Tab-separated table of C-alpha atoms and ligand atoms in Angstrom:
chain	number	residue	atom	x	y	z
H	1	UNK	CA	-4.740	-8.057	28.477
H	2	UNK	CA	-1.106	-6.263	29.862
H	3	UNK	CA	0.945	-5.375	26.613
H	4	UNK	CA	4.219	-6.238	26.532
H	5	UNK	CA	6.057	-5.263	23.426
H	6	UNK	CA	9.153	-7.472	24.146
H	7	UNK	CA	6.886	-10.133	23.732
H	8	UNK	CA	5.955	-9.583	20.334
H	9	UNK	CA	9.483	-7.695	19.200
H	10	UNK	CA	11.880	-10.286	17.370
H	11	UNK	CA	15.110	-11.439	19.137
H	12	UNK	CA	17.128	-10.039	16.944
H	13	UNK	CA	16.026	-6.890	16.911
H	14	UNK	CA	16.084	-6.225	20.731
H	15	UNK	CA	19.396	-6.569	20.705
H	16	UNK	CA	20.451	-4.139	17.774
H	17	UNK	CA	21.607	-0.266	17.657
H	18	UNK	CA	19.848	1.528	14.738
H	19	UNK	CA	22.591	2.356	12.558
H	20	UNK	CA	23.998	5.783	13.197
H	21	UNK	CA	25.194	7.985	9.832
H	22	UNK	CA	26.563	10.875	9.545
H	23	UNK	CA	23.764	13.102	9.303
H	24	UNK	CA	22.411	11.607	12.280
H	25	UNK	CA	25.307	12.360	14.779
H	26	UNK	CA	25.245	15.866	13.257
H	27	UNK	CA	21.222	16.984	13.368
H	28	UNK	CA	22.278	20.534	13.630
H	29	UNK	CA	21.042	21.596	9.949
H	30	UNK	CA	20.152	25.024	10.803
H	31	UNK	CA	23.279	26.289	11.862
H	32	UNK	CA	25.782	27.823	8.938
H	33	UNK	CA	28.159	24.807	9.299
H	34	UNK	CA	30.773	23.193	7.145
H	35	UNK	CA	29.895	19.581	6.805
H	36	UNK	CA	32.660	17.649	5.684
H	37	UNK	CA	31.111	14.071	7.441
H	38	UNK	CA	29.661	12.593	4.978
H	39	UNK	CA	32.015	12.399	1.920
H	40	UNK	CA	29.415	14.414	0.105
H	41	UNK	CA	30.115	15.972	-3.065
H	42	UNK	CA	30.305	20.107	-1.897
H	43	UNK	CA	29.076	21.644	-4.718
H	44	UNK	CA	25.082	22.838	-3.790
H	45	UNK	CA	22.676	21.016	-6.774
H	46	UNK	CA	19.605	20.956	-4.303
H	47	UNK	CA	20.294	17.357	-4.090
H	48	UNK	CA	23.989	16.764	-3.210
H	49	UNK	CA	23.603	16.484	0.253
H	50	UNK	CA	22.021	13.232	1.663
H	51	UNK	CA	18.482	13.639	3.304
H	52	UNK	CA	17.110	14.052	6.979
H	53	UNK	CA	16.876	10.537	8.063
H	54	UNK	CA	14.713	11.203	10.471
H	55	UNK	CA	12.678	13.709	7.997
H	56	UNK	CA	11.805	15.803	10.716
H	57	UNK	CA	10.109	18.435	9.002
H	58	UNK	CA	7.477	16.366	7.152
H	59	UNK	CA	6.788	14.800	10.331
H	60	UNK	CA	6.739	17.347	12.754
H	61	UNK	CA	3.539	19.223	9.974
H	62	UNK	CA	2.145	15.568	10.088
H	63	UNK	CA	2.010	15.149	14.165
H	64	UNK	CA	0.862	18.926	14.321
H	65	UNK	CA	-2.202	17.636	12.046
H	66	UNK	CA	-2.749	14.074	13.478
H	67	UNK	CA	-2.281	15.767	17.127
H	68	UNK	CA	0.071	13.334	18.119
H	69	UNK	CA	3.852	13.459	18.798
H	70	UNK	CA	6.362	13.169	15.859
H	71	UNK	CA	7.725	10.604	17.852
H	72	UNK	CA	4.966	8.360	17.064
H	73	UNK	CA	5.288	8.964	13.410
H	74	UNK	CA	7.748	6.613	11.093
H	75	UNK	CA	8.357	7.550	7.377
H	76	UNK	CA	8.884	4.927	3.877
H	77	UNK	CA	9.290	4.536	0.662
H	78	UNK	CA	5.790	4.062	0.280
H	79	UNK	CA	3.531	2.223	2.604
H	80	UNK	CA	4.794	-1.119	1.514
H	81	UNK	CA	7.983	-0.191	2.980
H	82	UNK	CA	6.530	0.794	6.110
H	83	UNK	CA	4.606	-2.588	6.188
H	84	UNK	CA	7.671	-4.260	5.719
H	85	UNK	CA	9.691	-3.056	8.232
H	86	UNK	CA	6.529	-4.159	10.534
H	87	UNK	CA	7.385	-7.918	9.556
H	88	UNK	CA	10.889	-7.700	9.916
H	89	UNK	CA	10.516	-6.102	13.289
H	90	UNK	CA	8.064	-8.386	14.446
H	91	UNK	CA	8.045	-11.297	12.879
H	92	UNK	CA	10.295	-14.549	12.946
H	93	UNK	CA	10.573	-16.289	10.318
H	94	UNK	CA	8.932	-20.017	9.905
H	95	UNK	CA	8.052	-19.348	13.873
H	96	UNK	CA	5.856	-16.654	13.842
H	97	UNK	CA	2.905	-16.461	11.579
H	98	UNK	CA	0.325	-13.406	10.787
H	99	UNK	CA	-3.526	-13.046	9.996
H	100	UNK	CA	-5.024	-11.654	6.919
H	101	UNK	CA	-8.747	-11.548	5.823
H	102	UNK	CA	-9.213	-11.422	2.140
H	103	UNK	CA	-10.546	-10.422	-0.021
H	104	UNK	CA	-7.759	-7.613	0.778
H	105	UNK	CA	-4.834	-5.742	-0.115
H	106	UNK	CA	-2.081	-8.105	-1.997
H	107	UNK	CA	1.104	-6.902	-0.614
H	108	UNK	CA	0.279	-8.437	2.831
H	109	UNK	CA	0.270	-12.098	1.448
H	110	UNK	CA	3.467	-11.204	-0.914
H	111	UNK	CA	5.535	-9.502	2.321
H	112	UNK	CA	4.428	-12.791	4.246
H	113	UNK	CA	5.654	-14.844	1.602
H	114	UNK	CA	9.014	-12.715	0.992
H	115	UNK	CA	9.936	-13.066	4.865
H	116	UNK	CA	8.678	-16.654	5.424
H	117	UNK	CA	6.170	-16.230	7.700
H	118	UNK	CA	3.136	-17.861	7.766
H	119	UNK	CA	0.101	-15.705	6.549
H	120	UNK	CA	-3.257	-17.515	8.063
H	121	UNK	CA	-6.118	-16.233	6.031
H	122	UNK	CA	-9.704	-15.925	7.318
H	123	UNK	CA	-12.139	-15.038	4.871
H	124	UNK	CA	-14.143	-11.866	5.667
H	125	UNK	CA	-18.065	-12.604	6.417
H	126	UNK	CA	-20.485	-12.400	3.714
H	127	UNK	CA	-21.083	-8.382	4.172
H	128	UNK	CA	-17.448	-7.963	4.111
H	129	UNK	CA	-17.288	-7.505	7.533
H	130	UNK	CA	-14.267	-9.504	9.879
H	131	UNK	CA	-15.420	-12.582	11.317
H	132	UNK	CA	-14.259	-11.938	14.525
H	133	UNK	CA	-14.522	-15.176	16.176
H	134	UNK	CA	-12.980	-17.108	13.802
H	135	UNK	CA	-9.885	-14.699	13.678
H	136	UNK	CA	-9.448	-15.129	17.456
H	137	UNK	CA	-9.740	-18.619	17.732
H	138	UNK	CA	-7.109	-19.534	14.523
H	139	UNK	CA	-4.434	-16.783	16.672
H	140	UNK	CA	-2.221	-17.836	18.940
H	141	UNK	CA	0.919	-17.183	21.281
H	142	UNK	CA	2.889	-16.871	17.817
H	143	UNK	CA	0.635	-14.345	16.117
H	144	UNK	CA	2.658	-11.384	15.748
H	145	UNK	CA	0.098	-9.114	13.126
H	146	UNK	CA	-3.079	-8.938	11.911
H	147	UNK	CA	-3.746	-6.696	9.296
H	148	UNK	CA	-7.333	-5.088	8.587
H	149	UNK	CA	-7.284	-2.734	5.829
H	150	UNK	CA	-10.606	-0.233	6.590
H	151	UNK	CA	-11.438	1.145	4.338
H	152	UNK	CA	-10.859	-2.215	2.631
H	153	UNK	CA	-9.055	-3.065	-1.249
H	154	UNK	CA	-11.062	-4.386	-3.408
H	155	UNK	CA	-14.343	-4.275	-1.528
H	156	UNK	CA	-14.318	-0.519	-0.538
H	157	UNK	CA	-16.318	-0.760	2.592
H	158	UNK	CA	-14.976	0.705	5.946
H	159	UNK	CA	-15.406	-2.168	8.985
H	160	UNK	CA	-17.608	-1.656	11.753
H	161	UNK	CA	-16.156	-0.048	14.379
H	162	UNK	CA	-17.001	-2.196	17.231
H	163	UNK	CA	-15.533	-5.214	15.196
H	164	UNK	CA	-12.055	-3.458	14.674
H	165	UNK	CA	-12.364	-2.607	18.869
H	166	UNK	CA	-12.594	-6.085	19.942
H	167	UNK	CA	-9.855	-7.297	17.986
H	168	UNK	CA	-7.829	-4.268	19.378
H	169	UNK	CA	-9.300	-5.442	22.834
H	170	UNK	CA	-8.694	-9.442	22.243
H	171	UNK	CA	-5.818	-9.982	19.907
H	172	UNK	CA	-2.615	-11.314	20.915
H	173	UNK	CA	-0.301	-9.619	18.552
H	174	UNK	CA	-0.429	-6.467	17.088
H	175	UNK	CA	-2.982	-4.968	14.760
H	176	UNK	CA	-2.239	-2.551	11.690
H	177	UNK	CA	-4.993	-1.068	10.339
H	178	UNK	CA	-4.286	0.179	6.948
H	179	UNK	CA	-5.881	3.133	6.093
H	180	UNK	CA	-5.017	3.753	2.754
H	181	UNK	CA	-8.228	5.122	1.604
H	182	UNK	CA	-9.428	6.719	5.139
H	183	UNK	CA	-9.403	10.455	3.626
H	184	UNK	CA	-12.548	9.239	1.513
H	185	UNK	CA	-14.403	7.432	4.385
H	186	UNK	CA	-16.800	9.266	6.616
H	187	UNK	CA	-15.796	7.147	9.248
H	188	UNK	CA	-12.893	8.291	12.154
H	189	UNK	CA	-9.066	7.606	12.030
H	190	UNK	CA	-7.738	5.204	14.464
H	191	UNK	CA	-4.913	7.414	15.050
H	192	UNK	CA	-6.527	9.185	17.237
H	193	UNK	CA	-6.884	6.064	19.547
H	194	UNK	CA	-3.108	5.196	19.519
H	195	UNK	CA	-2.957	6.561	23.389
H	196	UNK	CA	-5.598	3.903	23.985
H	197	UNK	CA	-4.557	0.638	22.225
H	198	UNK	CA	-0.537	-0.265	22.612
H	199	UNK	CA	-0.564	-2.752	20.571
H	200	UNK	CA	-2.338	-0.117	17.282
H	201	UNK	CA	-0.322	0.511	14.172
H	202	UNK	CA	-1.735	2.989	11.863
H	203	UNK	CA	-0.985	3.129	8.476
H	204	UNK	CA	-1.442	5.832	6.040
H	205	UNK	CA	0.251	6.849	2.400
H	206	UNK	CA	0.114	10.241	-0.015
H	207	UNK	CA	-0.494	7.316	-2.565
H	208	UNK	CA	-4.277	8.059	-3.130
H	209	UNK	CA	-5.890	10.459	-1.269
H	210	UNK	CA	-2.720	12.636	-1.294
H	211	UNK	CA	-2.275	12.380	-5.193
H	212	UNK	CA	1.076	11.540	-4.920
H	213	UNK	CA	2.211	7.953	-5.652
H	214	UNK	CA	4.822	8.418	-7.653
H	215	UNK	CA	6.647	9.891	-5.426
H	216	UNK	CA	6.599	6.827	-2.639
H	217	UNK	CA	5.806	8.149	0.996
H	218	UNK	CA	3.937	5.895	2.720
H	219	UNK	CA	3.254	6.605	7.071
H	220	UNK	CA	2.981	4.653	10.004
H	221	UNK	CA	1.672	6.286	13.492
H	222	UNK	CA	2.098	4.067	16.544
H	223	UNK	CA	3.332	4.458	20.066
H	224	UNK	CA	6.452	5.693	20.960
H	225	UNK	CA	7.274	2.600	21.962
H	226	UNK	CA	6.760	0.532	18.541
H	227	UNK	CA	8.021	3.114	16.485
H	228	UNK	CA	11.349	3.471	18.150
H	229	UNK	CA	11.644	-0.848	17.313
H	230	UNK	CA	10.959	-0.277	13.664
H	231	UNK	CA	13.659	2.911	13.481
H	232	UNK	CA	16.235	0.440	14.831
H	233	UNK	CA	15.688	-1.701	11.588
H	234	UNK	CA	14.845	1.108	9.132
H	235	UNK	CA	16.829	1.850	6.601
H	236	UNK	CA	18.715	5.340	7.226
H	237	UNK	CA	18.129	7.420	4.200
H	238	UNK	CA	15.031	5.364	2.798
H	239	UNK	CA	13.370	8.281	1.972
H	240	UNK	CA	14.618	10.263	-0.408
H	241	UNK	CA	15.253	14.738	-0.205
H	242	UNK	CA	13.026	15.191	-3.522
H	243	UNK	CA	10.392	12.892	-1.661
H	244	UNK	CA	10.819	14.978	1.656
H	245	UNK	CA	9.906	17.909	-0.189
H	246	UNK	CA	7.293	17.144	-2.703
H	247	UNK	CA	5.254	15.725	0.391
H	248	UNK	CA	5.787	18.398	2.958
H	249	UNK	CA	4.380	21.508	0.254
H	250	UNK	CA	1.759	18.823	-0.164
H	251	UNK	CA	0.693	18.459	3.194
H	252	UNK	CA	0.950	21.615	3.912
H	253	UNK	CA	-1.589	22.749	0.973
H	254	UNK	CA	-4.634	21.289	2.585
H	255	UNK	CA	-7.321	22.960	0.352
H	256	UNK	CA	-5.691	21.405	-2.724
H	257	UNK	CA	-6.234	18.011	-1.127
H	258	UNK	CA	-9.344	18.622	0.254
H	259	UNK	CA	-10.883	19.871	-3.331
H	260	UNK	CA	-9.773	17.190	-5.289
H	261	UNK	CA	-10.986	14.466	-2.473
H	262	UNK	CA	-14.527	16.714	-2.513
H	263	UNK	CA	-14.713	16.286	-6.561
H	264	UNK	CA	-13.632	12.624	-6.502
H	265	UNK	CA	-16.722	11.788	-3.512
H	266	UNK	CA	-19.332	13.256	-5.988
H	267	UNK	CA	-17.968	11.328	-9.169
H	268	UNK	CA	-18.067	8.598	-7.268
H	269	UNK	CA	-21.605	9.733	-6.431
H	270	UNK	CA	-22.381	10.229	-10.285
H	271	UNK	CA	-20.980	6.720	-11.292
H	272	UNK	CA	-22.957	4.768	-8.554
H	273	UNK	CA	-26.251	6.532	-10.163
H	274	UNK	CA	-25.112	5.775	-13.562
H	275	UNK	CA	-24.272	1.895	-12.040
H	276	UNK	CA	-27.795	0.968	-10.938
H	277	UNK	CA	-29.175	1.693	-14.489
H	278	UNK	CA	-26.694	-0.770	-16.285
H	279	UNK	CA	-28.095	-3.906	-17.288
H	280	UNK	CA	-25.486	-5.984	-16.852
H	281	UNK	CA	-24.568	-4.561	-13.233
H	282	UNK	CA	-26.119	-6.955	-10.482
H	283	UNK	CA	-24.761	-5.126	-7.286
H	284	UNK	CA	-23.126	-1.852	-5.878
H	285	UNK	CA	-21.319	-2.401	-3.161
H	286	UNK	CA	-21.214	0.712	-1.061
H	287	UNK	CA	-17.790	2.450	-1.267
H	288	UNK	CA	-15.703	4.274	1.525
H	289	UNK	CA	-12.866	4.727	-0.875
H	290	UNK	CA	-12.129	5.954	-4.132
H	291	UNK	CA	-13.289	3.159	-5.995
H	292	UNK	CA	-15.953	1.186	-6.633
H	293	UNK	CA	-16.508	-2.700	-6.649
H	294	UNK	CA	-19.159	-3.789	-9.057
H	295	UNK	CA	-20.847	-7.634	-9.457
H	296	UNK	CA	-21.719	-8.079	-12.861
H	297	UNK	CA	-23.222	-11.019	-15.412
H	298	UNK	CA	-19.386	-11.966	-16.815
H	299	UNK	CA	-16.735	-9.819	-15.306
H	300	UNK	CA	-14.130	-11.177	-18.105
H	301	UNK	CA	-16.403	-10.275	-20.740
H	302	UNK	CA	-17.349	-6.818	-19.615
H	303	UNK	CA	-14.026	-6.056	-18.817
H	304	UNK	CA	-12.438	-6.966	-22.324
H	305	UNK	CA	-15.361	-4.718	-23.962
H	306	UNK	CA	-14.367	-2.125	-21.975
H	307	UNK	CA	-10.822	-2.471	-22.652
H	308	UNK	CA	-11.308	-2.800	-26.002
H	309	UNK	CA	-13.187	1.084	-26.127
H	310	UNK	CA	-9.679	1.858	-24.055
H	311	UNK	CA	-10.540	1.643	-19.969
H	312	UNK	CA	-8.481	0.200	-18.089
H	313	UNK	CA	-10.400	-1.116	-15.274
H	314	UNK	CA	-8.981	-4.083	-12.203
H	315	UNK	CA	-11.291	-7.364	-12.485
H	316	UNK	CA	-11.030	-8.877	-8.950
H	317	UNK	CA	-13.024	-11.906	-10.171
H	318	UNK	CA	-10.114	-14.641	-8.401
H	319	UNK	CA	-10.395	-12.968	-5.519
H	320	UNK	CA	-12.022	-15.107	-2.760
H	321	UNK	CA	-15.937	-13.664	-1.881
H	322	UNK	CA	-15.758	-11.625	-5.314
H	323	UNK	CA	-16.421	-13.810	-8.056
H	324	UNK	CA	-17.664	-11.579	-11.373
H	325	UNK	CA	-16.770	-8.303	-9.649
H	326	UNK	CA	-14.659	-5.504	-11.459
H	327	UNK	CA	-13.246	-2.236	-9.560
H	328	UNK	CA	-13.861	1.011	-11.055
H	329	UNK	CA	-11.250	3.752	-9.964
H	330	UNK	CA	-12.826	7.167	-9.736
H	331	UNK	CA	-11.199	9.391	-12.492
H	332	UNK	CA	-11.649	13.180	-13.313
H	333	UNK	CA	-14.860	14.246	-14.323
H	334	UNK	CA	-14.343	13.934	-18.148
H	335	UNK	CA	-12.639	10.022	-17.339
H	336	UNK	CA	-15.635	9.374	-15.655
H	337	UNK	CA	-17.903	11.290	-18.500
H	338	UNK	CA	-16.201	8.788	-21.069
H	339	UNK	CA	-16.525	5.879	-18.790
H	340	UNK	CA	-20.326	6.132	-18.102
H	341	UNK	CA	-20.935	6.915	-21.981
H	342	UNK	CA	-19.110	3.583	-22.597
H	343	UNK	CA	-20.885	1.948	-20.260
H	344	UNK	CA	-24.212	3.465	-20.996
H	345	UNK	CA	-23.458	1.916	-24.858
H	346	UNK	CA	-22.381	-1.519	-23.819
U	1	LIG	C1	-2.772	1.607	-2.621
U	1	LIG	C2	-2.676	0.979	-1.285
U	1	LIG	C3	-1.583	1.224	-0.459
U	1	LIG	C4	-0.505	2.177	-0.922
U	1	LIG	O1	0.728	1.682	-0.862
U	1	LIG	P1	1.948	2.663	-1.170
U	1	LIG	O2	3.097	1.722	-1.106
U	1	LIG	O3	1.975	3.682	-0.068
U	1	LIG	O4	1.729	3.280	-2.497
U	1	LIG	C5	-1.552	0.672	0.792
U	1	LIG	N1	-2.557	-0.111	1.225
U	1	LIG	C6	-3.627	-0.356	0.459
U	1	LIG	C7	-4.731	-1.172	0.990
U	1	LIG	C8	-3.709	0.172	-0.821
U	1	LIG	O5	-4.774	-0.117	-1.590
């Protein structure tokens, strides 16, 4: 199939001009200038200047790592800014319509529903796997995004590759593959196959893996092409200098990251064990993520017990394909010590 993003980009937006402001017709920050553009109180705080709206130095240390260019990188408040900015670049509203496959991530029905596009859900299979077949035949000419979150929230598994290729392969629109939780998957970013698939959005966060989500910096990777469409409609300083910061000396202090992702694989290790020996548990699924989604005898009952000894677990029992399951987030080794005595008691 020949990509053609003016196909898929709305009306709309083709014809806008991002927004210029100040500190984008003046990039120069290096240089020992007076800036008196911006009606900017003078008087150095840290913060009294507004930010890099093109945060160039986070992304420039996040291309270097992803090996792509920064050009193909687009920063928000959090990835459910970045997602959407996808809708409102892409899709029309009460025209358009987009493809989901719960049991999944929430904010992708709630952004559909906020922009007024129709959201056509197709249930993953059994395994939790996408049901390919039926996602291609309910698409259409006016199927602007389908969204596959791999590894997937609540169920935790990672989809098979091949699945994920023939959608890239065979759907019409364009596919975002949210990767929320790939730091804690064995399994292979799809950024690095962004020179191969036009029509691939990548999404990433410092939410989880990063340890970071209070401070809202969610990522996007895509071409160079689909990324200059969303920075028309993006807002210009949406994210903010303190966020800038805090995320670049984060990204930049890769063994931090890397240690606390290494202890949080073998607690989840440790709770699975502990899992399989709990009467009341009737299945593990396995988990590329940093939780773990549990079927047991009565998730409302378990789940009030365990509130009541003061854990705070997610029961995803109304979710479609997960009736009586709760999700466990993996904690720090003495959360997770208090959680499996609990459970051990129960
Ligand atoms: C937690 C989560 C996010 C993170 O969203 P932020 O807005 O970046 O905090 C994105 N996608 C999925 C599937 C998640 O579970």
């Amino acid at each position: 199939m020949t990509f053609n993003i003016n196909n898929l980009v709305r009306e709309n937006v083709k014809k806008l001009k991002p927004y210029s402001s100040a500190r984008d017709e003046f990039k120069d920050f290096d240089k020992d200038m007076v800036f008196l553009d911006a009606n900017e109180n003078p008087y150095n705080n840290g913060v009294n200047r507004y930010p890099d709206p093109q945060q160039r130095s986070l992304k420039g240390e996040l291309a270097l790592q992803r090996q792509i260019k920064a050009s193909q990188v687009l920063l928000g408040n959090g990835s459910d800014e970045v997602l959407d900015l996808i809708y409102r670049a892409f899709c029309e509203p009460k025209i358009d319509n987009i493809i989901t496959l719960p049991p999944t991530y929430g904010m992708y029905k709630v952004l559909a529903e906020t922009n007024d596009v129709e959201n056509r859900e197709v249930l993953l299979t059994e395994d939790y796997e996408p049901d390919v077949t039926e996602i291609l035949r309910v698409a259409d000419a006016n199927s602007k995004l389908l969204f596959i979150c791999s590894p997937n929230n609540p169920t935790g598994n990672a989809f098979k590759a091949d699945k994920i290729e023939i959608l890239l392969k065979s759907f019409p629109g364009i596919v975002v593959i949210d990767e929320a939780y790939i730091d804690f998957s064995e399994s292979q970013t799809w950024v690095s196959k962004l020179s191969e698939y036009p029509n691939l959005i990548v999404t990433q966060t410092l939410s989880k893996a990063y340890g970071m989500a209070g401070i809202r910096l969610g990522i996007c990777y895509a071409s160079e092409e689909i990324i200059s469409v969303i920075n028309k409609i993006k807002p210009p300083y949406n994210v903010n200098e303190l966020t800038q910061k805090k995320a670049l000396d984060r990204v930049l202090d890769k063994e931090s990251v890397k240690n606390e992702i290494s202890s949080i694989l073998i607690e989840r290790s440790a709770l699975y064990e502990v899992l399989l020996e709990v009467n009341f548990v009737q299945k593990i699924y396995p988990s590329d993520a940093n939780f773990v989604l549990v079927k047991v005898d009565n998730a409302n009952l378990r789940y009030q017990q365990l509130l009541d000894k003061g854990i705070v677990i997610r029961n995803r029992s109304t979710q479609p394909l997960c009736e009586n399951t709760l999700r466990f987030t993996i904690g720090t080794p003495s959360e997770n010590k208090k959680l499996i005595k609990v459970l051990k008691e129960l």
